Amino acid sequence: MNIRPLHDRVVIKRMEEERKSPGGIVLPDSATEKPVQGEVLAVGPGKILDNGEVRHLQVKVGDRVLFGKYSGTEVKLGDQEVLVMREDDLMGVVEN
């Protein structure tokens, strides 16, 4: 199943969090926090400005991004859970 976000929205797949503590202890699901990093799967065409022009998004498919712990709306697409959020909710792009 595919999704095409509208306007300034992006679709993000959360990155898996580390399931071991620094000391090597395996953490259960209840002890881990939601990941705040993800990979951009799809982007909308851009934000429509007051003058009618479209400002293209700063992120592209494949970018690794940071976002707030409770940002976006969780959506289930087939067997995969993704986040849909506005570009404004992103905090930055992780660069190698």
Coordinates of N, CA and C in Angstrom, one line a residue, residues 2 16 23-24 31 38 41-42 54 76 89:
N2 N 0.6 2.2 -0.8 CA 1.3 3.4 -0.9 C 0.5 4.6 -0.4
E16 N 14.5 1.7 14.6 CA 14.5 0.9 15.8 C 15.4 1.4 16.9
G23 N 25.3 -1.5 29.6 CA 25.9 -2.6 30.3 C 25.6 -3.9 29.8
G24 N 24.8 -4.0 28.7 CA 24.5 -5.3 28.0 C 23.2 -5.9 28.4
A31 N 10.2 -0.8 28.9 CA 11.3 0.0 29.4 C 11.9 0.9 28.4
G38 N 13.9 8.8 12.4 CA 13.2 8.0 11.4 C 13.7 8.3 10.0
L41 N 10.0 8.4 4.1 CA 9.5 7.5 3.1 C 8.8 8.2 1.9
A42 N 8.2 9.4 2.2 CA 7.5 10.1 1.2 C 7.3 11.6 1.6
V54 N 4.3 27.9 -4.1 CA 4.6 26.7 -3.4 C 6.1 26.7 -2.9
K76 N -1.3 3.0 10.2 CA -0.9 1.6 9.8 C -1.1 1.4 8.3
D89 N 7.2 20.0 12.1 CA 7.4 19.2 13.3 C 8.8 18.6 13.3

